[in-house]
Coordinates of C-alpha atoms and ligand atoms in Angstrom, one line a residue:
M1 CA -5.5 24.3 17.2
D2 CA -4.6 27.7 16.4
A3 CA -2.8 28.7 13.0
E4 CA 0.5 29.1 15.2
E5 CA 0.3 25.3 16.2
I6 CA -0.3 24.2 12.7
E7 CA 2.8 26.0 11.3
A8 CA 5.0 24.6 14.1
G9 CA 3.7 21.3 13.3
R10 CA 4.2 21.8 9.5
A11 CA 7.8 22.8 10.2
R12 CA 8.5 19.8 12.4
W13 CA 7.1 17.6 9.8
Q14 CA 9.2 19.3 7.0
A15 CA 12.3 18.8 8.8
R16 CA 11.6 15.2 9.1
F17 CA 10.6 14.7 5.8
D18 CA 13.8 16.6 4.4
K19 CA 15.8 14.0 6.2
A20 CA 14.1 10.8 5.2
A21 CA 15.1 8.8 2.1
K22 CA 12.6 8.8 -0.8
R23 CA 11.8 7.1 -3.9
D24 CA 13.4 8.2 -6.9
S25 CA 10.6 9.5 -8.7
E26 CA 9.0 12.7 -10.3
F27 CA 6.1 13.4 -8.0
R28 CA 3.9 15.2 -10.5
T29 CA 0.4 15.2 -11.8
L30 CA -0.1 13.5 -15.2
S31 CA 0.2 16.8 -16.8
G32 CA 3.4 17.6 -15.1
L33 CA 2.0 20.0 -12.0
D34 CA 4.4 19.8 -9.0
V35 CA 2.7 18.2 -6.0
A36 CA 3.6 18.7 -2.2
P37 CA 4.1 15.6 -0.3
V38 CA 1.6 16.6 2.2
Y39 CA -1.4 19.1 2.4
G40 CA -2.7 21.1 5.6
P41 CA -4.6 24.1 6.7
K42 CA -3.2 27.6 6.5
E43 CA -5.7 29.0 9.3
D44 CA -6.8 27.5 12.5
D45 CA -9.0 24.3 12.3
P46 CA -10.4 23.0 15.5
R47 CA -10.1 19.4 14.1
F48 CA -6.4 19.6 13.4
E49 CA -5.3 18.1 16.8
R50 CA -7.3 15.0 15.6
I51 CA -5.7 15.1 12.2
G52 CA -2.1 16.3 12.4
W53 CA 0.8 15.4 10.3
P54 CA 2.0 12.3 8.8
G55 CA 4.5 10.5 10.8
E56 CA 3.6 12.0 14.2
Y57 CA 1.0 11.2 17.0
P58 CA -1.9 10.6 16.6
F59 CA -0.8 9.0 13.4
T60 CA -4.2 9.7 11.4
R61 CA -2.5 10.6 8.4
G62 CA 0.0 7.6 8.3
L63 CA 3.1 6.4 10.1
H64 CA 5.8 7.9 8.3
P65 CA 6.4 11.7 7.1
T66 CA 7.1 10.5 3.5
G67 CA 3.9 8.4 3.2
Y68 CA 4.4 6.2 0.0
R69 CA 7.1 8.7 -1.4
G70 CA 9.3 6.7 1.2
K71 CA 8.3 3.2 0.3
A72 CA 5.0 2.3 -1.3
W73 CA 3.1 -0.5 0.3
T74 CA 4.0 -4.3 0.0
I75 CA 2.1 -6.1 -2.5
R76 CA 1.5 -9.2 -0.5
Q77 CA -0.7 -11.7 -2.4
F78 CA -2.2 -14.5 -0.3
A79 CA -1.4 -17.8 -1.8
G80 CA -1.1 -21.5 -1.4
F81 CA -2.5 -24.7 -3.0
G82 CA -1.9 -28.3 -3.3
N83 CA 1.8 -29.2 -2.1
A84 CA 4.3 -27.3 -1.0
K85 CA 6.2 -27.8 -4.4
Q86 CA 3.3 -26.4 -6.5
T87 CA 2.9 -23.4 -4.2
N88 CA 6.8 -22.7 -4.0
E89 CA 6.2 -22.4 -7.9
R90 CA 3.4 -19.9 -7.6
Y91 CA 5.5 -17.6 -5.2
K92 CA 8.2 -17.5 -7.6
M93 CA 5.7 -16.4 -10.2
I94 CA 4.4 -14.0 -7.7
L95 CA 7.9 -12.6 -7.0
G96 CA 8.8 -12.7 -10.7
A97 CA 5.9 -10.7 -11.5
G98 CA 6.7 -8.0 -8.9
G99 CA 5.1 -8.9 -5.8
G100 CA 6.9 -7.6 -2.7
G101 CA 6.2 -10.2 -0.1
L102 CA 5.0 -13.5 0.5
S103 CA 1.6 -14.7 2.3
V104 CA 0.9 -18.4 2.8
A105 CA -2.5 -19.9 2.6
F106 CA -2.6 -23.3 4.3
D107 CA -5.2 -26.3 3.8
M108 CA -7.9 -27.0 6.1
P109 CA -6.0 -30.2 7.8
T110 CA -3.0 -27.8 8.6
L111 CA -5.2 -25.0 9.7
M112 CA -6.9 -27.5 12.1
G113 CA -3.6 -29.1 13.2
R114 CA -4.0 -32.4 11.7
D115 CA -1.5 -34.3 9.3
S116 CA -2.6 -35.1 5.9
D117 CA -3.0 -38.9 6.4
D118 CA -5.4 -38.1 9.6
P119 CA -8.9 -39.7 8.5
R120 CA -10.4 -36.1 9.1
S121 CA -8.2 -34.9 6.4
L122 CA -9.6 -36.9 3.7
G123 CA -10.7 -34.9 0.5
E124 CA -9.5 -31.5 2.0
V125 CA -5.7 -32.0 1.3
G126 CA -4.3 -29.2 -0.7
H127 CA -7.6 -27.8 -1.3
C128 CA -7.9 -24.4 0.1
G129 CA -4.2 -23.9 0.7
V130 CA -1.0 -25.7 0.8
A131 CA -0.7 -28.8 3.0
I132 CA 2.2 -28.8 5.3
D133 CA 3.0 -31.9 7.7
S134 CA 6.6 -31.3 8.8
A135 CA 9.4 -28.9 8.4
L136 CA 10.6 -31.0 5.3
D137 CA 7.5 -29.3 3.6
M138 CA 8.1 -25.9 4.7
D139 CA 12.0 -26.4 3.3
L140 CA 10.3 -27.3 0.0
L141 CA 7.8 -24.3 0.4
F142 CA 10.6 -21.9 0.3
D143 CA 13.0 -23.6 -1.8
G144 CA 15.1 -21.1 -3.6
I145 CA 13.5 -18.2 -1.9
P146 CA 16.0 -16.8 1.0
L147 CA 14.3 -16.3 3.8
G148 CA 16.5 -13.7 5.3
D149 CA 15.7 -11.2 2.4
I150 CA 11.9 -11.6 2.0
T151 CA 9.0 -11.0 4.6
T152 CA 6.5 -13.8 4.8
S153 CA 3.3 -13.8 6.4
M154 CA 1.5 -17.1 7.4
T155 CA -2.1 -17.1 8.0
I156 CA -2.8 -19.5 10.7
S157 CA -3.9 -19.2 14.4
G158 CA -4.8 -22.5 16.1
P159 CA -1.5 -24.1 15.2
A160 CA 0.4 -21.0 14.6
V161 CA 3.3 -21.7 17.1
P162 CA 4.1 -25.1 15.7
I163 CA 3.8 -23.7 12.2
F164 CA 6.2 -20.9 13.1
C165 CA 8.6 -23.3 14.6
M166 CA 8.7 -25.0 11.0
Y167 CA 9.3 -21.8 9.7
V168 CA 12.3 -21.2 12.1
V169 CA 13.8 -24.4 11.4
A170 CA 13.5 -23.9 7.5
A171 CA 15.5 -20.5 8.1
E172 CA 18.1 -22.7 10.1
R173 CA 18.3 -25.0 7.3
Q174 CA 18.9 -22.2 5.0
G175 CA 21.7 -20.7 7.1
V176 CA 19.8 -17.7 8.0
P177 CA 20.6 -16.4 11.3
V178 CA 17.1 -16.6 12.9
G179 CA 17.2 -13.1 14.6
R180 CA 17.2 -11.5 10.9
L181 CA 13.9 -12.9 10.0
N182 CA 11.2 -10.6 9.3
G183 CA 7.6 -11.6 8.7
T184 CA 4.2 -12.0 10.3
L185 CA 2.1 -14.9 11.7
Q186 CA -1.5 -14.6 12.3
T187 CA -1.9 -16.1 15.5
D188 CA -5.2 -14.4 16.4
I189 CA -7.3 -16.8 18.5
F190 CA -9.7 -14.3 19.9
K191 CA -10.9 -13.8 16.4
E192 CA -11.4 -17.7 15.7
Y193 CA -13.6 -17.9 18.5
I194 CA -15.5 -14.6 17.3
A195 CA -15.8 -15.4 13.7
Q196 CA -13.3 -18.0 11.9
K197 CA -14.0 -21.1 14.1
E198 CA -10.3 -22.6 13.9
W199 CA -9.1 -23.2 17.3
L200 CA -7.5 -26.3 19.0
F201 CA -7.9 -25.5 22.7
A202 CA -10.0 -23.6 25.0
P203 CA -8.9 -19.9 25.3
E204 CA -6.7 -20.2 28.4
P205 CA -3.9 -22.6 26.8
H206 CA -3.9 -20.8 23.5
L207 CA -3.3 -17.5 25.4
R208 CA -0.4 -19.1 27.2
L209 CA 1.0 -20.2 23.9
I210 CA 0.7 -16.9 22.3
G211 CA 2.4 -15.3 25.5
D212 CA 5.2 -17.7 25.0
L213 CA 5.5 -16.7 21.2
M214 CA 5.4 -12.9 22.3
E215 CA 8.1 -13.4 24.7
F216 CA 10.2 -15.4 22.3
C217 CA 10.0 -13.0 19.4
A218 CA 10.5 -9.9 21.5
T219 CA 13.9 -11.4 22.9
N220 CA 15.1 -13.2 19.7
I221 CA 13.5 -11.9 16.6
P222 CA 12.8 -8.1 16.8
A223 CA 11.4 -7.3 13.7
Y224 CA 9.2 -10.2 13.4
K225 CA 5.3 -9.8 14.2
P226 CA 3.8 -12.7 16.1
L227 CA 0.3 -11.4 15.7
S228 CA -1.7 -10.3 13.1
V229 CA -4.7 -9.2 14.8
S230 CA -7.5 -9.7 12.2
G231 CA -10.7 -7.9 11.4
Y232 CA -11.0 -9.4 8.2
H233 CA -12.9 -12.6 9.0
I234 CA -15.1 -10.6 11.4
R235 CA -16.1 -8.3 8.5
E236 CA -16.5 -11.3 6.0
A237 CA -18.9 -13.0 8.7
G238 CA -21.3 -10.2 8.3
A239 CA -20.0 -7.2 10.9
T240 CA -20.4 -3.7 10.0
A241 CA -17.3 -1.5 9.7
A242 CA -17.5 -0.1 13.0
Q243 CA -17.7 -3.6 14.3
E244 CA -14.9 -4.9 12.4
L245 CA -12.7 -1.9 13.7
A246 CA -13.8 -2.2 17.3
F247 CA -14.0 -5.9 17.7
T248 CA -10.4 -6.1 16.1
L249 CA -9.0 -3.0 18.2
A250 CA -10.5 -4.7 21.3
D251 CA -8.6 -8.0 20.4
G252 CA -5.5 -6.0 20.0
F253 CA -5.9 -4.5 23.4
G254 CA -6.4 -7.9 24.8
Y255 CA -3.0 -8.9 23.4
V256 CA -1.4 -5.9 24.9
E257 CA -2.9 -6.9 28.4
L258 CA -1.4 -10.4 27.8
G259 CA 2.0 -9.2 26.9
L260 CA 1.9 -7.0 30.0
S261 CA 0.7 -9.7 32.4
R262 CA 4.0 -11.9 31.1
G263 CA 6.0 -8.8 32.3
L264 CA 7.0 -7.6 28.8
D265 CA 7.9 -4.2 28.2
V266 CA 5.1 -2.6 26.2
D267 CA 7.7 -0.4 24.0
V268 CA 9.5 -3.8 22.9
F269 CA 6.6 -6.1 22.4
A270 CA 4.0 -3.8 20.9
P271 CA 5.9 -3.1 17.5
G272 CA 5.2 -6.9 17.0
L273 CA 1.5 -6.5 17.0
S274 CA 0.3 -6.2 13.4
F275 CA -3.4 -5.7 12.2
F276 CA -5.3 -7.0 9.2
F277 CA -8.4 -5.6 7.8
D278 CA -10.9 -6.0 5.1
A279 CA -11.6 -3.2 2.1
H280 CA -15.1 -3.4 1.5
I281 CA -17.1 -1.5 -1.2
D282 CA -18.0 1.6 0.4
F283 CA -15.1 3.6 -0.5
F284 CA -15.4 6.6 2.1
E285 CA -16.3 4.3 4.8
E286 CA -13.3 2.2 4.4
I287 CA -11.0 5.1 4.1
A288 CA -12.2 6.6 7.3
K289 CA -12.0 3.3 9.2
F290 CA -8.3 2.9 8.5
R291 CA -7.6 6.4 9.5
A292 CA -9.7 6.0 12.8
A293 CA -7.9 2.7 13.3
R294 CA -4.3 4.3 13.4
R295 CA -5.6 7.4 15.9
I296 CA -7.6 5.1 18.2
W297 CA -4.7 2.6 18.6
A298 CA -2.0 5.2 19.1
R299 CA -4.2 7.0 21.7
W300 CA -4.9 3.7 23.7
L301 CA -1.4 2.7 23.4
R302 CA 0.0 5.9 24.7
D303 CA -2.7 6.6 27.3
V304 CA -3.9 3.5 28.4
Y305 CA -1.1 1.0 28.3
G306 CA 1.8 3.6 28.5
A307 CA 3.6 3.0 25.3
K308 CA 6.5 5.8 24.9
T309 CA 8.0 5.1 21.4
D310 CA 6.4 6.0 17.9
K311 CA 6.9 2.3 16.8
A312 CA 4.9 0.9 19.7
Q313 CA 2.1 3.3 19.3
W314 CA 2.2 2.6 15.5
L315 CA -1.2 0.5 14.0
R316 CA 0.5 -1.1 11.0
F317 CA -1.9 -3.1 8.8
H318 CA -2.1 -5.3 5.8
T319 CA -5.5 -5.1 3.9
Q320 CA -7.5 -7.9 1.7
T321 CA -9.9 -6.7 -0.5
A322 CA -13.6 -8.0 0.5
G323 CA -14.1 -11.6 -0.6
V324 CA -17.8 -11.3 0.3
S325 CA -18.2 -8.3 -2.1
L326 CA -17.3 -10.7 -4.8
T327 CA -20.1 -12.2 -7.0
A328 CA -20.1 -15.7 -9.1
Q329 CA -22.6 -13.8 -11.5
Q330 CA -20.6 -11.7 -14.1
P331 CA -17.6 -12.5 -12.5
Y332 CA -15.4 -10.2 -14.5
N333 CA -17.1 -7.2 -12.7
N334 CA -14.9 -8.1 -9.7
V335 CA -12.0 -7.0 -11.2
V336 CA -13.7 -3.5 -11.0
R337 CA -14.7 -4.0 -7.4
T338 CA -11.4 -5.0 -6.2
A339 CA -9.7 -2.1 -7.7
I340 CA -12.1 0.1 -6.2
E341 CA -11.6 -1.4 -2.8
A342 CA -7.7 -1.6 -3.2
L343 CA -7.6 2.2 -3.9
A344 CA -9.7 2.9 -0.6
A345 CA -7.0 1.0 1.3
V346 CA -4.1 2.6 -0.4
L347 CA -5.9 6.2 0.3
G348 CA -6.3 5.0 4.0
G349 CA -2.4 4.1 4.1
T350 CA -2.3 0.6 4.2
N351 CA 1.2 -1.0 4.9
S352 CA 0.4 -4.0 2.8
L353 CA -2.2 -5.4 0.4
H354 CA -3.7 -8.5 -1.1
T355 CA -6.2 -8.2 -4.3
N356 CA -8.4 -10.8 -4.5
A357 CA -8.6 -12.7 -8.1
L358 CA -11.9 -12.5 -10.1
D359 CA -12.5 -16.1 -9.8
E360 CA -11.9 -16.4 -6.0
V361 CA -15.9 -16.7 -5.4
L362 CA -15.7 -19.7 -7.2
A363 CA -12.2 -21.6 -6.5
L364 CA -8.6 -20.9 -5.7
P365 CA -7.3 -18.5 -8.1
S366 CA -6.0 -19.5 -11.5
Q367 CA -2.7 -18.4 -12.6
K368 CA -4.3 -15.8 -14.9
A369 CA -6.8 -14.5 -12.6
A370 CA -3.8 -14.4 -9.8
E371 CA -1.7 -12.2 -12.3
I372 CA -4.6 -9.8 -12.9
A373 CA -5.1 -9.4 -9.1
L374 CA -1.6 -8.2 -8.7
R375 CA -1.3 -5.9 -11.9
T376 CA -4.3 -4.2 -10.4
Q377 CA -2.0 -3.2 -7.6
Q378 CA 0.8 -2.2 -9.9
V379 CA -1.7 -0.2 -12.1
I380 CA -2.7 1.8 -8.8
M381 CA 0.9 1.9 -7.8
E382 CA 2.4 3.0 -10.9
E383 CA -0.1 4.7 -13.1
T384 CA -2.6 6.6 -11.0
E385 CA 0.0 9.2 -9.1
V386 CA -2.2 8.6 -5.7
V387 CA 1.2 7.6 -4.1
N388 CA 2.5 11.1 -4.6
V389 CA 1.0 12.8 -1.5
A390 CA 0.5 11.2 2.1
D391 CA -3.1 10.8 3.2
P392 CA -4.9 13.0 0.2
L393 CA -8.2 13.0 1.9
G394 CA -7.2 14.6 4.9
G395 CA -9.2 17.6 5.5
S396 CA -12.2 16.5 3.6
W397 CA -15.3 17.6 5.5
Y398 CA -16.9 14.3 4.8
V399 CA -14.0 11.9 5.4
E400 CA -13.0 13.6 8.5
A401 CA -16.5 13.4 9.6
L402 CA -16.7 9.8 9.0
T403 CA -13.4 9.1 10.7
D404 CA -14.6 10.7 13.7
R405 CA -18.0 9.1 13.6
I406 CA -16.4 5.4 13.3
E407 CA -14.2 6.3 16.0
A408 CA -17.0 7.2 18.3
E409 CA -18.9 4.0 17.3
A410 CA -15.7 2.0 18.1
E411 CA -15.3 3.9 21.4
A412 CA -18.8 2.8 22.4
I413 CA -18.1 -0.6 21.6
F414 CA -15.0 -0.9 23.5
A415 CA -16.9 0.5 26.8
K416 CA -19.6 -2.5 26.3
V417 CA -16.9 -5.1 25.8
R418 CA -14.8 -3.8 29.1
D419 CA -18.1 -3.6 30.9
M420 CA -19.0 -7.3 30.2
G421 CA -15.9 -8.5 31.9
S422 CA -15.4 -8.9 35.8
D423 CA -12.3 -6.9 36.5
G424 CA -12.6 -3.8 33.9
S425 CA -9.8 -5.3 31.6
M426 CA -10.5 -5.6 27.8
T427 CA -9.5 -9.3 28.1
S428 CA -12.0 -10.2 30.8
G429 CA -14.6 -8.6 28.7
I430 CA -13.6 -10.4 25.4
L431 CA -13.6 -13.8 27.1
R432 CA -17.2 -13.1 28.6
G433 CA -18.3 -11.8 25.1
I434 CA -16.9 -15.0 23.4
E435 CA -18.4 -17.4 26.2
D436 CA -21.9 -15.9 26.0
G437 CA -21.9 -15.7 22.4
W438 CA -22.1 -11.9 22.2
F439 CA -19.9 -11.0 19.4
M440 CA -21.4 -13.7 17.2
S441 CA -24.9 -12.6 18.1
E442 CA -24.0 -8.9 17.1
I443 CA -22.4 -10.0 14.1
A444 CA -25.4 -12.2 13.1
E445 CA -27.7 -9.2 13.3
A446 CA -25.7 -7.0 11.0
A447 CA -25.5 -9.7 8.6
F448 CA -29.1 -10.4 8.8
D449 CA -29.9 -6.7 8.4
Y450 CA -27.7 -6.5 5.4
Q451 CA -29.1 -9.5 3.7
R452 CA -32.9 -8.2 4.5
K453 CA -31.8 -4.8 2.8
L454 CA -30.4 -7.0 -0.1
E455 CA -33.5 -9.0 -0.8
K456 CA -35.9 -6.0 -0.4
G457 CA -33.5 -4.5 -3.0
E458 CA -32.5 -1.6 -0.8
K459 CA -28.9 -2.7 -1.5
R460 CA -28.1 -3.2 -5.0
I461 CA -25.6 -5.6 -6.7
V462 CA -25.0 -5.6 -9.9
G463 CA -25.3 -8.8 -11.9
V464 CA -27.4 -10.3 -8.8
N465 CA -30.5 -8.1 -8.0
C466 CA -29.9 -5.3 -10.9
H467 CA -28.4 -5.4 -14.1
T468 CA -28.7 -9.1 -14.6
A469 CA -28.6 -9.8 -18.3
S470 CA -25.1 -10.7 -19.4
I471 CA -23.1 -12.6 -22.1
D472 CA -22.5 -15.8 -20.6
E473 CA -19.0 -16.7 -20.6
P474 CA -17.9 -19.7 -18.3
L475 CA -14.4 -19.2 -16.4
E476 CA -11.8 -21.6 -16.6
I477 CA -11.3 -22.4 -12.8
L478 CA -8.3 -24.2 -10.9
R479 CA -9.1 -27.6 -9.7
I480 CA -6.9 -29.7 -7.2
S481 CA -6.5 -32.9 -8.0
H482 CA -7.1 -35.7 -5.5
E483 CA -3.6 -37.2 -6.7
V484 CA -2.2 -34.1 -4.4
E485 CA -3.3 -35.9 -1.4
R486 CA -2.3 -39.4 -2.3
E487 CA 1.2 -38.1 -3.3
Q488 CA 1.2 -36.1 0.0
N489 CA 0.6 -39.4 2.0
R490 CA 2.9 -41.2 0.1
V491 CA 5.8 -38.9 1.0
L492 CA 4.6 -38.5 4.7
A493 CA 4.8 -42.3 5.3
E494 CA 8.2 -42.3 3.6
R495 CA 9.5 -39.6 6.0
R496 CA 8.0 -41.3 9.2
T497 CA 10.0 -44.4 8.2
A498 CA 13.0 -42.5 7.5
R499 CA 13.2 -40.4 10.5
D500 CA 14.9 -41.0 14.2
G501 CA 11.6 -42.3 15.6
Q502 CA 13.0 -42.5 19.2
A503 CA 14.2 -38.9 18.8
V504 CA 11.0 -37.6 17.8
E505 CA 9.1 -39.3 20.9
R506 CA 11.7 -38.0 23.2
A507 CA 11.3 -34.6 21.9
L508 CA 7.6 -34.8 22.2
A509 CA 7.6 -35.6 25.6
T510 CA 10.0 -33.0 26.8
M511 CA 7.7 -30.7 25.0
V512 CA 4.7 -32.2 26.9
E513 CA 6.4 -32.0 30.3
V514 CA 7.1 -28.0 29.6
A515 CA 3.2 -27.7 28.7
R516 CA 2.4 -29.2 32.0
G517 CA 4.5 -26.8 33.6
E518 CA 5.0 -23.0 33.2
G519 CA 8.0 -22.7 31.1
N520 CA 8.2 -21.1 27.6
L521 CA 7.2 -23.9 25.1
I522 CA 8.9 -22.6 22.2
P523 CA 12.5 -24.2 22.5
S524 CA 11.3 -27.6 23.2
M525 CA 8.8 -27.3 20.1
L526 CA 11.5 -26.3 18.2
D527 CA 13.7 -29.2 19.3
A528 CA 10.7 -31.6 18.0
V529 CA 10.2 -29.8 14.7
R530 CA 14.0 -30.2 14.4
A531 CA 13.7 -34.0 14.7
E532 CA 10.6 -33.9 12.1
A533 CA 7.8 -34.3 14.2
T534 CA 4.8 -33.8 12.3
L535 CA 2.3 -30.9 13.0
G536 CA -0.6 -33.4 13.9
E537 CA 1.7 -35.3 16.3
I538 CA 3.0 -32.0 18.0
C539 CA -0.7 -30.8 18.3
D540 CA -2.1 -34.2 19.3
A541 CA 0.4 -34.5 22.2
L542 CA -0.8 -30.9 23.5
R543 CA -4.3 -31.8 22.8
E544 CA -3.5 -34.8 25.5
V545 CA -2.4 -31.9 27.9
W546 CA -5.0 -29.4 27.4
G547 CA -8.0 -31.2 25.9
V548 CA -10.0 -29.7 23.0
Y549 CA -12.6 -26.8 23.0
T550 CA -16.2 -27.3 22.0
E551 CA -18.4 -24.1 21.6
P552 CA -21.3 -24.0 23.9
A553 CA -24.5 -24.7 22.1
R554 CA -26.9 -21.5 21.2
F555 CA -30.3 -21.4 20.1
Ligands
MCA1 C1 -8.6 -14.2 4.4 C2 -7.5 -15.0 4.7 C3 -8.1 -16.5 5.6 O1 -7.9 -16.6 6.5 O2 -8.4 -17.3 4.3 C4 -6.4 -14.4 5.4 O3 -6.3 -14.3 6.6 S1 -5.1 -13.8 4.5 C5 -4.0 -12.9 5.6 C6 -2.8 -12.4 5.0 N1 -2.0 -11.7 5.9 C7 -1.1 -11.1 5.8 O4 -0.5 -11.1 4.9 C8 -0.5 -9.9 6.6 C9 0.4 -9.2 6.3 N2 1.0 -8.3 7.3 C10 2.2 -7.9 7.3 O5 3.0 -8.1 6.2 C11 3.1 -7.0 8.2 O6 2.5 -7.5 9.4 C12 2.9 -5.7 8.2 C13 1.2 -5.2 8.1 C14 3.5 -5.0 9.2 C15 3.2 -5.1 6.8 O7 4.8 -5.3 7.0 P1 5.6 -4.9 5.5 O8 7.2 -5.5 6.1 O9 5.1 -5.5 4.4 O10 5.4 -3.5 5.5 P2 6.1 -2.1 6.4 O11 5.1 -1.0 6.2 O12 6.3 -2.7 8.0 O13 7.4 -1.6 5.7 C16 8.6 -2.3 5.8 C17 9.7 -1.5 6.2 O14 9.7 -0.2 5.6 C18 9.7 0.7 6.2 N3 8.9 1.9 5.6 C19 7.5 1.8 5.3 N4 7.2 2.9 4.8 C20 8.2 3.7 4.8 C21 8.4 5.1 4.7 N5 7.5 5.8 4.0 N6 9.4 5.7 5.1 C22 10.3 5.0 5.7 N7 10.4 3.7 6.0 C23 9.2 3.2 5.5 C24 8.9 0.3 7.5 O15 9.0 1.1 8.9 C25 9.5 -1.3 7.8 O16 10.8 -1.2 8.3 P3 11.0 -1.7 10.0 O17 10.4 -2.8 10.0 O18 12.3 -1.2 10.3 O19 9.9 -0.5 10.7

């Protein structure tokens, strides 16, 4: 790009920046020097077409012309344990301490679409997240938290749609107009088959449900993001940064193709596709990954899928620092790791961020550890001044080269995925890759390679294979009492007796009828939830129709 074009771009950016709202702050260095909201080249720079200005295509440098001067990222701490009442207290603590949004962690029975009193739930209720059996639990979870004013993310994919219905019903009961809701549902079933393994059915019925949800949200809840396409679990399973990026964006393209196949307008539904990435410990590689992600997504949405508006080309993402980088040995070092990873996410322009707690490698976070994790974000946000300049590493020879390199690696993986399919679409390649175990074996190979390096000492982890001498100071960790399970089951039994059983049966029967046909399932599922049908009952009714999915054995 020549100097004249670069200057024209700068003027365009400046005009938009001047008009935009900014936070009330000083925007100076610690010693008082003024800093510009963004920096760029003065002479021609052949790289600049790929780099550009913040707020415009290809969005390498961020989605908004103001960067974090307009609005800092959302502090969104993933939390949930025990029953809805206990988790509600933790949410109030998070919001009281300055958290900007909520993020629900569900327990394993909920993630698998089972009630707390299902025999398969024994010993798991309330352990890795909160137990939710019916809409009444959702009421308790958000008691005193106005759902019309807060954005809530819910991390669940197999039974995402019934949980979404419970959230909608809880909002109705709070008197919030449903169209005003804003938040995110994970719903990413591709990554379940690829990495996390928490599905209910085979891919086809899941994709039908997701299509129904996308349609429902595009029509009724415009600000809601029905999908959070997730690379986090793929990375945590052992993938490299480029694999994480490529597999996740490929999945995202699959959901775009799903929306298009349902006759939806890409400019209307694509803003509802959100992303979720890992921030690992290799600082610059992670920053490059985030910048490449925005650029690739914008290009594919515009050039391959025909999106015309900025919002449809935007890749918005949440980041969580890397759980796998935490160590049980010398756990206080985890605060340092998390701070470095969080800073990478911020310099990469994350929209929302979770910082792990230092004890997360051992148990769910204690209240104190959760507070330190949240304060880590606040130190970055309030003290470091990194929020003053958009994409401060843009133009760095190293970061730009790494961004290009990761993008090229991702493009090579997209080509492989597409080639695996039968009709050139990303979706058919993904489904084939899942069926053949291709994604899993690619991840396993990368994980094996890393582990071998670790064991040979080529990769070093402080406290694990170097600098191991330490003062031994055991941590107090959070333990979930089995009383939670007993109490949850007692309440559930009471609720089953108190509700109108016939109304529940009628609502479930109607839902099953819709499931056997082709109509949108959401309205009938909402009715079942309003009648207090439980999560397990709804999922079991659908299992009757669609069966369950068992992964093919692989050797
Ligand atoms: C590992 C674990 C497990 O499985 O166990 C998990 O999965 S945990 C997984 C946990 N997952 C999550 O927590 C997912 C969280 N995801 C999200 O919150 C969302 O999907 C998100 C990534 C899009 C972030 O949404 P958000 O509301 O927090 O933030 P946004 O960036 O959208 O900002 C909110 C509004 O402010 C606007 N805004 C933001 N920045 C600016 C700026 N500089 N100038 C002007 N406007 C701005 C946005 O456009 C938007 O408005 P408008 O909307 O009007 O444009």
